[in-house]
PDB file of C-alpha atoms and ligand atoms in Angstrom:
ATOM      1  CA  UNK A   1      -4.244   3.489 -24.316  1.00 74.00           C
ATOM      2  CA  UNK A   2      -3.942   0.583 -26.659  1.00 83.00           C
ATOM      3  CA  UNK A   3      -2.212  -2.333 -25.055  1.00 93.00           C
ATOM      4  CA  UNK A   4      -3.297  -5.964 -25.402  1.00 95.00           C
ATOM      5  CA  UNK A   5      -2.651  -6.731 -21.735  1.00 97.00           C
ATOM      6  CA  UNK A   6      -4.961  -4.156 -20.149  1.00 97.00           C
ATOM      7  CA  UNK A   7      -8.612  -3.288 -20.528  1.00 97.00           C
ATOM      8  CA  UNK A   8     -10.953  -0.987 -18.658  1.00 96.00           C
ATOM      9  CA  UNK A   9     -13.952  -2.844 -17.308  1.00 96.00           C
ATOM     10  CA  UNK A  10     -16.912  -0.529 -16.729  1.00 93.00           C
ATOM     11  CA  UNK A  11     -18.908  -1.450 -13.661  1.00 89.00           C
ATOM     12  CA  UNK A  12     -22.427  -0.436 -12.746  1.00 87.00           C
ATOM     13  CA  UNK A  13     -22.275  -1.507  -9.076  1.00 87.00           C
ATOM     14  CA  UNK A  14     -18.664  -0.540  -8.360  1.00 89.00           C
ATOM     15  CA  UNK A  15     -15.869   1.718  -9.581  1.00 94.00           C
ATOM     16  CA  UNK A  16     -14.357   0.913 -12.967  1.00 96.00           C
ATOM     17  CA  UNK A  17     -11.362  -1.362 -12.889  1.00 97.00           C
ATOM     18  CA  UNK A  18      -8.394  -2.003 -15.121  1.00 98.00           C
ATOM     19  CA  UNK A  19      -8.150  -5.714 -15.768  1.00 98.00           C
ATOM     20  CA  UNK A  20      -4.631  -6.927 -16.589  1.00 98.00           C
ATOM     21  CA  UNK A  21      -4.141 -10.322 -18.185  1.00 98.00           C
ATOM     22  CA  UNK A  22      -0.537 -11.072 -19.084  1.00 98.00           C
ATOM     23  CA  UNK A  23       1.501 -14.261 -19.666  1.00 98.00           C
ATOM     24  CA  UNK A  24       3.248 -13.767 -16.320  1.00 98.00           C
ATOM     25  CA  UNK A  25       0.403 -12.525 -14.092  1.00 98.00           C
ATOM     26  CA  UNK A  26      -3.128 -11.222 -13.749  1.00 98.00           C
ATOM     27  CA  UNK A  27      -4.005  -8.101 -11.750  1.00 98.00           C
ATOM     28  CA  UNK A  28      -6.788  -5.616 -11.168  1.00 98.00           C
ATOM     29  CA  UNK A  29      -6.438  -1.906 -10.490  1.00 98.00           C
ATOM     30  CA  UNK A  30      -9.390   0.146  -9.296  1.00 98.00           C
ATOM     31  CA  UNK A  31      -9.763   3.536 -10.962  1.00 97.00           C
ATOM     32  CA  UNK A  32     -10.931   4.709  -7.541  1.00 98.00           C
ATOM     33  CA  UNK A  33      -7.805   5.127  -5.438  1.00 98.00           C
ATOM     34  CA  UNK A  34      -5.442   4.023  -8.256  1.00 98.00           C
ATOM     35  CA  UNK A  35      -5.585   1.031  -5.992  1.00 98.00           C
ATOM     36  CA  UNK A  36      -4.078  -2.374  -6.825  1.00 98.00           C
ATOM     37  CA  UNK A  37      -6.728  -4.905  -5.797  1.00 98.00           C
ATOM     38  CA  UNK A  38      -5.232  -8.220  -6.836  1.00 98.00           C
ATOM     39  CA  UNK A  39      -1.907  -9.548  -8.122  1.00 98.00           C
ATOM     40  CA  UNK A  40      -1.546 -13.185  -9.109  1.00 98.00           C
ATOM     41  CA  UNK A  41       1.610 -14.392 -10.809  1.00 98.00           C
ATOM     42  CA  UNK A  42       0.666 -17.197 -13.203  1.00 98.00           C
ATOM     43  CA  UNK A  43      -0.202 -20.429 -11.358  1.00 97.00           C
ATOM     44  CA  UNK A  44       0.008 -18.743  -7.970  1.00 97.00           C
ATOM     45  CA  UNK A  45      -2.552 -17.520  -5.465  1.00 97.00           C
ATOM     46  CA  UNK A  46      -3.150 -13.846  -4.940  1.00 98.00           C
ATOM     47  CA  UNK A  47      -0.279 -12.170  -3.108  1.00 98.00           C
ATOM     48  CA  UNK A  48      -2.681  -9.534  -1.761  1.00 98.00           C
ATOM     49  CA  UNK A  49      -5.509  -9.764   0.738  1.00 98.00           C
ATOM     50  CA  UNK A  50      -8.763  -8.025  -0.158  1.00 98.00           C
ATOM     51  CA  UNK A  51     -11.659  -8.056   2.276  1.00 98.00           C
ATOM     52  CA  UNK A  52     -14.740  -9.754   0.841  1.00 97.00           C
ATOM     53  CA  UNK A  53     -16.752  -6.952   2.462  1.00 98.00           C
ATOM     54  CA  UNK A  54     -14.561  -4.164   1.037  1.00 98.00           C
ATOM     55  CA  UNK A  55     -16.591  -1.322  -0.477  1.00 97.00           C
ATOM     56  CA  UNK A  56     -15.646  -1.092  -4.144  1.00 97.00           C
ATOM     57  CA  UNK A  57     -18.214   1.542  -5.133  1.00 96.00           C
ATOM     58  CA  UNK A  58     -16.146   4.622  -4.320  1.00 96.00           C
ATOM     59  CA  UNK A  59     -18.006   5.450  -1.108  1.00 96.00           C
ATOM     60  CA  UNK A  60     -14.985   4.786   1.109  1.00 97.00           C
ATOM     61  CA  UNK A  61     -11.329   3.720   0.801  1.00 98.00           C
ATOM     62  CA  UNK A  62     -10.910   0.101  -0.259  1.00 98.00           C
ATOM     63  CA  UNK A  63     -10.104  -2.388   2.512  1.00 98.00           C
ATOM     64  CA  UNK A  64      -7.259  -4.549   1.219  1.00 98.00           C
ATOM     65  CA  UNK A  65      -4.984  -4.627  -1.806  1.00 98.00           C
ATOM     66  CA  UNK A  66      -2.606  -1.668  -1.875  1.00 99.00           C
ATOM     67  CA  UNK A  67      -4.071   1.598  -0.544  1.00 98.00           C
ATOM     68  CA  UNK A  68      -1.888   4.624  -1.220  1.00 98.00           C
ATOM     69  CA  UNK A  69      -1.628   7.109   1.642  1.00 98.00           C
ATOM     70  CA  UNK A  70      -0.627  10.654   0.651  1.00 98.00           C
ATOM     71  CA  UNK A  71       0.174  13.471   1.426  1.00 98.00           C
ATOM     72  CA  UNK A  72       0.002  12.251   4.985  1.00 98.00           C
ATOM     73  CA  UNK A  73       0.066   8.956   6.802  1.00 98.00           C
ATOM     74  CA  UNK A  74      -2.356   8.403   9.704  1.00 98.00           C
ATOM     75  CA  UNK A  75      -4.675  11.056  11.109  1.00 97.00           C
ATOM     76  CA  UNK A  76      -4.540  14.541   9.576  1.00 97.00           C
ATOM     77  CA  UNK A  77      -2.954  17.178  11.792  1.00 94.00           C
ATOM     78  CA  UNK A  78      -2.143  20.900  11.762  1.00 93.00           C
ATOM     79  CA  UNK A  79      -3.698  22.839   8.901  1.00 92.00           C
ATOM     80  CA  UNK A  80      -5.282  19.595   7.622  1.00 94.00           C
ATOM     81  CA  UNK A  81      -6.892  18.588  10.955  1.00 96.00           C
ATOM     82  CA  UNK A  82     -10.310  17.064  10.316  1.00 96.00           C
ATOM     83  CA  UNK A  83      -9.397  15.845   6.823  1.00 97.00           C
ATOM     84  CA  UNK A  84      -9.451  12.084   6.093  1.00 97.00           C
ATOM     85  CA  UNK A  85      -7.068   9.617   7.745  1.00 98.00           C
ATOM     86  CA  UNK A  86      -4.190   8.636   5.386  1.00 98.00           C
ATOM     87  CA  UNK A  87      -4.777  11.592   3.051  1.00 98.00           C
ATOM     88  CA  UNK A  88      -6.815  12.223  -0.049  1.00 98.00           C
ATOM     89  CA  UNK A  89      -5.695  10.037  -2.869  1.00 98.00           C
ATOM     90  CA  UNK A  90      -7.169   6.707  -1.808  1.00 98.00           C
ATOM     91  CA  UNK A  91     -10.590   8.387  -2.134  1.00 97.00           C
ATOM     92  CA  UNK A  92     -10.123  10.002  -5.545  1.00 97.00           C
ATOM     93  CA  UNK A  93     -10.651   8.827  -9.088  1.00 97.00           C
ATOM     94  CA  UNK A  94      -7.392   8.213 -10.991  1.00 98.00           C
ATOM     95  CA  UNK A  95      -6.338   8.504 -14.641  1.00 97.00           C
ATOM     96  CA  UNK A  96      -4.201   6.121 -16.604  1.00 97.00           C
ATOM     97  CA  UNK A  97      -1.032   7.931 -17.748  1.00 98.00           C
ATOM     98  CA  UNK A  98       1.015   5.149 -19.305  1.00 97.00           C
ATOM     99  CA  UNK A  99       1.002   1.468 -20.127  1.00 98.00           C
ATOM    100  CA  UNK A 100       4.110  -0.040 -21.667  1.00 97.00           C
ATOM    101  CA  UNK A 101       5.812  -3.374 -21.773  1.00 97.00           C
ATOM    102  CA  UNK A 102       6.004  -6.683 -23.511  1.00 96.00           C
ATOM    103  CA  UNK A 103       5.357 -10.328 -22.697  1.00 96.00           C
ATOM    104  CA  UNK A 104       7.885 -10.164 -19.834  1.00 98.00           C
ATOM    105  CA  UNK A 105       7.018  -6.994 -17.918  1.00 98.00           C
ATOM    106  CA  UNK A 106       4.265  -4.417 -17.911  1.00 98.00           C
ATOM    107  CA  UNK A 107       4.475  -0.908 -16.471  1.00 98.00           C
ATOM    108  CA  UNK A 108       1.292   0.947 -15.584  1.00 98.00           C
ATOM    109  CA  UNK A 109       1.325   4.536 -14.371  1.00 98.00           C
ATOM    110  CA  UNK A 110      -1.672   6.409 -12.949  1.00 98.00           C
ATOM    111  CA  UNK A 111      -2.253   9.767 -11.277  1.00 98.00           C
ATOM    112  CA  UNK A 112      -5.105  11.002  -9.074  1.00 98.00           C
ATOM    113  CA  UNK A 113      -7.544  13.658 -10.266  1.00 98.00           C
ATOM    114  CA  UNK A 114      -6.701  16.169  -7.543  1.00 97.00           C
ATOM    115  CA  UNK A 115      -9.221  19.027  -7.607  1.00 96.00           C
ATOM    116  CA  UNK A 116      -7.361  22.157  -8.826  1.00 96.00           C
ATOM    117  CA  UNK A 117      -7.822  24.153  -5.580  1.00 96.00           C
ATOM    118  CA  UNK A 118      -6.405  21.223  -3.612  1.00 96.00           C
ATOM    119  CA  UNK A 119      -3.551  20.787  -6.013  1.00 95.00           C
ATOM    120  CA  UNK A 120      -2.674  24.497  -5.663  1.00 96.00           C
ATOM    121  CA  UNK A 121      -2.935  24.341  -1.894  1.00 96.00           C
ATOM    122  CA  UNK A 122      -0.682  21.289  -1.674  1.00 97.00           C
ATOM    123  CA  UNK A 123       1.947  22.381  -4.206  1.00 98.00           C
ATOM    124  CA  UNK A 124       2.649  18.683  -4.777  1.00 98.00           C
ATOM    125  CA  UNK A 125       2.032  16.294  -7.648  1.00 98.00           C
ATOM    126  CA  UNK A 126       1.964  12.533  -7.373  1.00 98.00           C
ATOM    127  CA  UNK A 127       1.686   9.416  -9.483  1.00 98.00           C
ATOM    128  CA  UNK A 128       1.976   5.684  -8.874  1.00 98.00           C
ATOM    129  CA  UNK A 129       3.876   3.275 -11.061  1.00 98.00           C
ATOM    130  CA  UNK A 130       3.234  -0.460 -10.922  1.00 98.00           C
ATOM    131  CA  UNK A 131       5.818  -2.638 -12.630  1.00 98.00           C
ATOM    132  CA  UNK A 132       4.460  -6.150 -13.017  1.00 98.00           C
ATOM    133  CA  UNK A 133       6.142  -9.400 -14.038  1.00 98.00           C
ATOM    134  CA  UNK A 134       6.223 -12.494 -11.886  1.00 98.00           C
ATOM    135  CA  UNK A 135       7.186  -9.938  -9.220  1.00 98.00           C
ATOM    136  CA  UNK A 136       5.682  -6.622  -8.222  1.00 98.00           C
ATOM    137  CA  UNK A 137       7.340  -3.223  -7.962  1.00 98.00           C
ATOM    138  CA  UNK A 138       5.412  -0.212  -6.705  1.00 99.00           C
ATOM    139  CA  UNK A 139       6.671   3.393  -6.740  1.00 99.00           C
ATOM    140  CA  UNK A 140       4.826   6.405  -5.356  1.00 99.00           C
ATOM    141  CA  UNK A 141       6.435   9.442  -6.945  1.00 98.00           C
ATOM    142  CA  UNK A 142       5.973  12.956  -5.547  1.00 98.00           C
ATOM    143  CA  UNK A 143       7.181  16.257  -7.024  1.00 98.00           C
ATOM    144  CA  UNK A 144       7.214  19.599  -5.265  1.00 98.00           C
ATOM    145  CA  UNK A 145       5.856  21.976  -7.912  1.00 98.00           C
ATOM    146  CA  UNK A 146       5.781  24.955  -5.531  1.00 98.00           C
ATOM    147  CA  UNK A 147       8.533  27.464  -4.814  1.00 98.00           C
ATOM    148  CA  UNK A 148       9.053  26.499  -1.165  1.00 98.00           C
ATOM    149  CA  UNK A 149      10.142  23.379   0.727  1.00 98.00           C
ATOM    150  CA  UNK A 150       7.155  21.209   1.635  1.00 98.00           C
ATOM    151  CA  UNK A 151       6.671  18.527   4.252  1.00 97.00           C
ATOM    152  CA  UNK A 152       4.725  15.334   3.661  1.00 98.00           C
ATOM    153  CA  UNK A 153       4.207  11.823   4.951  1.00 98.00           C
ATOM    154  CA  UNK A 154       2.960   8.818   3.010  1.00 98.00           C
ATOM    155  CA  UNK A 155       2.721   5.038   2.765  1.00 98.00           C
ATOM    156  CA  UNK A 156       2.368   2.174   0.340  1.00 99.00           C
ATOM    157  CA  UNK A 157      -0.081   0.345   2.616  1.00 99.00           C
ATOM    158  CA  UNK A 158       0.145  -3.211   1.227  1.00 99.00           C
ATOM    159  CA  UNK A 159      -2.163  -5.895   2.650  1.00 99.00           C
ATOM    160  CA  UNK A 160      -0.234  -9.173   2.289  1.00 98.00           C
ATOM    161  CA  UNK A 161      -2.324 -12.333   2.130  1.00 98.00           C
ATOM    162  CA  UNK A 162      -1.029 -15.048   4.459  1.00 98.00           C
ATOM    163  CA  UNK A 163      -2.351 -18.601   4.853  1.00 95.00           C
ATOM    164  CA  UNK A 164      -2.373 -18.390   8.614  1.00 96.00           C
ATOM    165  CA  UNK A 165      -1.238 -15.383  10.624  1.00 98.00           C
ATOM    166  CA  UNK A 166      -0.457 -17.685  13.538  1.00 95.00           C
ATOM    167  CA  UNK A 167       2.256 -19.391  11.459  1.00 96.00           C
ATOM    168  CA  UNK A 168       3.577 -16.128  10.032  1.00 98.00           C
ATOM    169  CA  UNK A 169       6.927 -14.582  10.858  1.00 98.00           C
ATOM    170  CA  UNK A 170       8.260 -11.228   9.776  1.00 98.00           C
ATOM    171  CA  UNK A 171      12.024 -11.253   9.899  1.00 98.00           C
ATOM    172  CA  UNK A 172      14.874  -8.748   9.623  1.00 97.00           C
ATOM    173  CA  UNK A 173      13.417  -6.015  11.798  1.00 98.00           C
ATOM    174  CA  UNK A 174      15.192  -7.460  14.836  1.00 96.00           C
ATOM    175  CA  UNK A 175      16.866  -4.680  16.820  1.00 93.00           C
ATOM    176  CA  UNK A 176      14.835  -1.932  15.137  1.00 97.00           C
ATOM    177  CA  UNK A 177      13.108   0.605  17.336  1.00 98.00           C
ATOM    178  CA  UNK A 178       9.388   1.026  16.919  1.00 98.00           C
ATOM    179  CA  UNK A 179       6.611   3.302  18.072  1.00 98.00           C
ATOM    180  CA  UNK A 180       3.721   1.208  19.318  1.00 98.00           C
ATOM    181  CA  UNK A 181       0.599   3.096  18.218  1.00 98.00           C
ATOM    182  CA  UNK A 182      -1.571   1.045  20.589  1.00 98.00           C
ATOM    183  CA  UNK A 183       0.390   1.566  23.821  1.00 98.00           C
ATOM    184  CA  UNK A 184       2.034   4.875  22.726  1.00 98.00           C
ATOM    185  CA  UNK A 185       5.365   3.442  23.891  1.00 98.00           C
ATOM    186  CA  UNK A 186       8.713   3.206  22.139  1.00 98.00           C
ATOM    187  CA  UNK A 187      10.190  -0.259  22.064  1.00 97.00           C
ATOM    188  CA  UNK A 188      12.912  -2.305  20.491  1.00 97.00           C
ATOM    189  CA  UNK A 189      12.205  -5.436  18.490  1.00 97.00           C
ATOM    190  CA  UNK A 190      14.104  -8.309  20.048  1.00 95.00           C
ATOM    191  CA  UNK A 191      13.200 -11.272  17.858  1.00 97.00           C
ATOM    192  CA  UNK A 192      11.276 -12.024  14.666  1.00 98.00           C
ATOM    193  CA  UNK A 193       7.751 -10.582  14.636  1.00 98.00           C
ATOM    194  CA  UNK A 194       4.948 -13.030  15.380  1.00 98.00           C
ATOM    195  CA  UNK A 195       1.413 -11.742  15.516  1.00 98.00           C
ATOM    196  CA  UNK A 196      -1.064 -13.127  18.045  1.00 97.00           C
ATOM    197  CA  UNK A 197      -2.819  -9.901  19.035  1.00 98.00           C
ATOM    198  CA  UNK A 198      -3.573  -6.457  17.644  1.00 98.00           C
ATOM    199  CA  UNK A 199      -0.357  -4.943  16.270  1.00 98.00           C
ATOM    200  CA  UNK A 200       0.075  -1.376  15.038  1.00 98.00           C
ATOM    201  CA  UNK A 201       3.748  -0.458  14.933  1.00 98.00           C
ATOM    202  CA  UNK A 202       5.885   2.091  13.166  1.00 98.00           C
ATOM    203  CA  UNK A 203       9.428   0.769  12.846  1.00 98.00           C
ATOM    204  CA  UNK A 204      11.497   3.900  12.367  1.00 98.00           C
ATOM    205  CA  UNK A 205      14.103   2.607   9.961  1.00 98.00           C
ATOM    206  CA  UNK A 206      15.251   3.152   6.414  1.00 98.00           C
ATOM    207  CA  UNK A 207      16.560  -0.396   6.152  1.00 97.00           C
ATOM    208  CA  UNK A 208      15.677  -1.815   2.770  1.00 98.00           C
ATOM    209  CA  UNK A 209      14.972  -5.537   3.185  1.00 98.00           C
ATOM    210  CA  UNK A 210      12.691  -7.754   5.205  1.00 98.00           C
ATOM    211  CA  UNK A 211      10.657 -10.878   4.664  1.00 98.00           C
ATOM    212  CA  UNK A 212       7.321 -12.351   5.559  1.00 98.00           C
ATOM    213  CA  UNK A 213       7.123 -16.125   5.822  1.00 97.00           C
ATOM    214  CA  UNK A 214       4.102 -18.388   6.316  1.00 94.00           C
ATOM    215  CA  UNK A 215       4.436 -22.161   6.026  1.00 89.00           C
ATOM    216  CA  UNK A 216       6.333 -22.662   2.762  1.00 88.00           C
ATOM    217  CA  UNK A 217       5.574 -19.212   1.290  1.00 95.00           C
ATOM    218  CA  UNK A 218       8.099 -16.464   1.666  1.00 97.00           C
ATOM    219  CA  UNK A 219       7.704 -12.904   0.401  1.00 98.00           C
ATOM    220  CA  UNK A 220      10.874 -10.901   0.126  1.00 98.00           C
ATOM    221  CA  UNK A 221      10.087  -7.232   0.504  1.00 98.00           C
ATOM    222  CA  UNK A 222      12.438  -4.382  -0.231  1.00 98.00           C
ATOM    223  CA  UNK A 223      11.934  -0.676  -0.088  1.00 98.00           C
ATOM    224  CA  UNK A 224      13.607   2.637  -0.826  1.00 98.00           C
ATOM    225  CA  UNK A 225      12.863   6.263  -0.080  1.00 98.00           C
ATOM    226  CA  UNK A 226      11.219   5.425   3.253  1.00 98.00           C
ATOM    227  CA  UNK A 227      12.017   6.344   6.846  1.00 98.00           C
ATOM    228  CA  UNK A 228       9.669   3.763   8.409  1.00 98.00           C
ATOM    229  CA  UNK A 229       8.145   0.339   7.971  1.00 98.00           C
ATOM    230  CA  UNK A 230       4.640  -0.036   9.396  1.00 98.00           C
ATOM    231  CA  UNK A 231       3.260  -3.399  10.536  1.00 98.00           C
ATOM    232  CA  UNK A 232      -0.483  -3.614  11.181  1.00 98.00           C
ATOM    233  CA  UNK A 233      -2.976  -6.345  11.994  1.00 98.00           C
ATOM    234  CA  UNK A 234      -6.149  -5.249  13.826  1.00 98.00           C
ATOM    235  CA  UNK A 235      -6.817  -8.728  15.285  1.00 98.00           C
ATOM    236  CA  UNK A 236     -10.260  -9.989  16.240  1.00 98.00           C
ATOM    237  CA  UNK A 237     -12.031  -7.191  18.116  1.00 98.00           C
ATOM    238  CA  UNK A 238     -10.897  -4.266  15.957  1.00 98.00           C
ATOM    239  CA  UNK A 239     -11.641  -6.295  12.804  1.00 98.00           C
ATOM    240  CA  UNK A 240     -15.185  -6.943  14.058  1.00 97.00           C
ATOM    241  CA  UNK A 241     -15.638  -3.212  14.603  1.00 98.00           C
ATOM    242  CA  UNK A 242     -14.891  -2.453  10.931  1.00 98.00           C
ATOM    243  CA  UNK A 243     -17.905  -3.152   8.693  1.00 98.00           C
ATOM    244  CA  UNK A 244     -15.671  -3.550   5.620  1.00 98.00           C
ATOM    245  CA  UNK A 245     -13.293  -6.030   7.298  1.00 98.00           C
ATOM    246  CA  UNK A 246     -14.231  -9.750   7.222  1.00 96.00           C
ATOM    247  CA  UNK A 247     -14.702 -10.947  10.791  1.00 96.00           C
ATOM    248  CA  UNK A 248     -12.038 -13.632  10.364  1.00 97.00           C
ATOM    249  CA  UNK A 249      -9.970 -11.695   7.827  1.00 98.00           C
ATOM    250  CA  UNK A 250      -7.330 -10.797  10.404  1.00 98.00           C
ATOM    251  CA  UNK A 251      -6.195 -14.455  10.282  1.00 98.00           C
ATOM    252  CA  UNK A 252      -5.178 -14.128   6.647  1.00 98.00           C
ATOM    253  CA  UNK A 253      -3.544 -10.724   6.347  1.00 98.00           C
ATOM    254  CA  UNK A 254      -0.805  -8.496   7.567  1.00 98.00           C
ATOM    255  CA  UNK A 255      -0.039  -4.992   6.369  1.00 98.00           C
ATOM    256  CA  UNK A 256       3.642  -4.292   5.800  1.00 98.00           C
ATOM    257  CA  UNK A 257       3.943  -0.734   4.607  1.00 98.00           C
ATOM    258  CA  UNK A 258       6.876   1.262   3.299  1.00 98.00           C
ATOM    259  CA  UNK A 259       6.262   4.725   4.679  1.00 98.00           C
ATOM    260  CA  UNK A 260       7.548   8.156   5.511  1.00 98.00           C
ATOM    261  CA  UNK A 261       6.115   8.966   8.934  1.00 98.00           C
ATOM    262  CA  UNK A 262       8.733  11.341  10.282  1.00 97.00           C
ATOM    263  CA  UNK A 263       8.066  14.275   7.944  1.00 96.00           C
ATOM    264  CA  UNK A 264       9.796  14.175   4.598  1.00 98.00           C
ATOM    265  CA  UNK A 265      10.954  17.618   3.445  1.00 98.00           C
ATOM    266  CA  UNK A 266      10.898  18.016  -0.316  1.00 98.00           C
ATOM    267  CA  UNK A 267      12.759  20.993  -1.817  1.00 98.00           C
ATOM    268  CA  UNK A 268      11.115  23.042  -4.605  1.00 98.00           C
ATOM    269  CA  UNK A 269      11.329  21.278  -7.960  1.00 98.00           C
ATOM    270  CA  UNK A 270      12.536  18.025  -6.389  1.00 98.00           C
ATOM    271  CA  UNK A 271      11.015  14.580  -6.949  1.00 98.00           C
ATOM    272  CA  UNK A 272      10.924  11.792  -4.382  1.00 98.00           C
ATOM    273  CA  UNK A 273      10.291   8.077  -5.021  1.00 98.00           C
ATOM    274  CA  UNK A 274       8.902   5.809  -2.329  1.00 99.00           C
ATOM    275  CA  UNK A 275       9.291   2.176  -3.396  1.00 98.00           C
ATOM    276  CA  UNK A 276       8.125  -1.232  -2.342  1.00 98.00           C
ATOM    277  CA  UNK A 277       9.272  -4.273  -4.311  1.00 98.00           C
ATOM    278  CA  UNK A 278       7.882  -7.721  -3.596  1.00 98.00           C
ATOM    279  CA  UNK A 279       9.086 -11.083  -4.801  1.00 98.00           C
TER     280      UNK A 279
HETATM  281  C1  BG6 B 301      -2.283   1.528   9.511  1.00 89.39           C
HETATM  282  C2  BG6 B 301      -2.254   2.402  10.727  1.00 89.39           C
HETATM  283  O1  BG6 B 301      -1.301   1.942   8.617  1.00 89.39           O
HETATM  284  O2  BG6 B 301      -3.559   1.639   8.875  1.00 89.39           O
HETATM  285  C3  BG6 B 301      -3.383   2.004  11.667  1.00 89.39           C
HETATM  286  O3  BG6 B 301      -0.999   2.304  11.385  1.00 89.39           O
HETATM  287  C4  BG6 B 301      -4.708   2.063  10.941  1.00 89.39           C
HETATM  288  O4  BG6 B 301      -3.393   2.880  12.799  1.00 89.39           O
HETATM  289  C5  BG6 B 301      -4.620   1.194   9.679  1.00 89.39           C
HETATM  290  O5  BG6 B 301      -5.731   1.600  11.791  1.00 89.39           O
HETATM  291  C6  BG6 B 301      -5.897   1.173   8.848  1.00 89.39           C
HETATM  292  O6  BG6 B 301      -6.297   2.468   8.560  1.00 89.39           O
HETATM  293  P1  BG6 B 301      -7.657   2.722   7.802  1.00 89.39           P
HETATM  294  O7  BG6 B 301      -7.830   4.217   7.763  1.00 89.39           O
HETATM  295  O8  BG6 B 301      -7.515   2.130   6.430  1.00 89.39           O
HETATM  296  O9  BG6 B 301      -8.725   2.028   8.592  1.00 89.39           O
END
């Protein structure tokens, strides 16, 4: 696809990446996982956290950036029990479908190379669309190509880079109910979210807006097509237990994920868009 702002960089020691250099931003997308690795608006630091020990050679899902979880979020259950956590597509090679734009915005669309038997079994098709400018818009678009209603879950699992997690506040989820995946309890958020221990929470809400503030940096996050917002930071001990997670990385990241965790039913022929916009 001939576009001056994108080029495929062939790697020998890692998966190929699409390098995007544009007047308003630079970014990198791994062909493995269709995974956005970095996003830097011009003259700004990276908005995304990527572990320096992340495996980029296609041997496991990439730790950091924007993993895409589909067609389930979390551990596989039911007929898929035993299959990988967070679904298949973060461990597949992806194809570039479209690049279009100008010196103000650039849209890049990719789809995973689902093996044909899997594609038939699932009855679902998916692609991701990244719309870049000095902001970032991500859409994960699913179509039911079968003749029966199908159930799925999914997430845009963004790792936000923060200067210091101990000065970070996530606001606007006050009063939302959440499922605490660590204690298995249901709770209600009473104040802004501050993270000083391992946090793994599914806020069951379709509310669109929230923000993440550290020192003078504020990210405004909005979503659509979700039934949940997931907040995750493994903190020290869990981070140490993950070989692809920098030991101190938990101090500089928080995942804020737009997700469907409650079982989204998609009617035959219908298309669903899960969105996360960041500015
Ligand atoms: C979060 C989950 O979305 O992803 C956590 O809520 C999980 O439970 C985390 O640990 C990371 O998952 P993974 O498979 O990338 O290690």
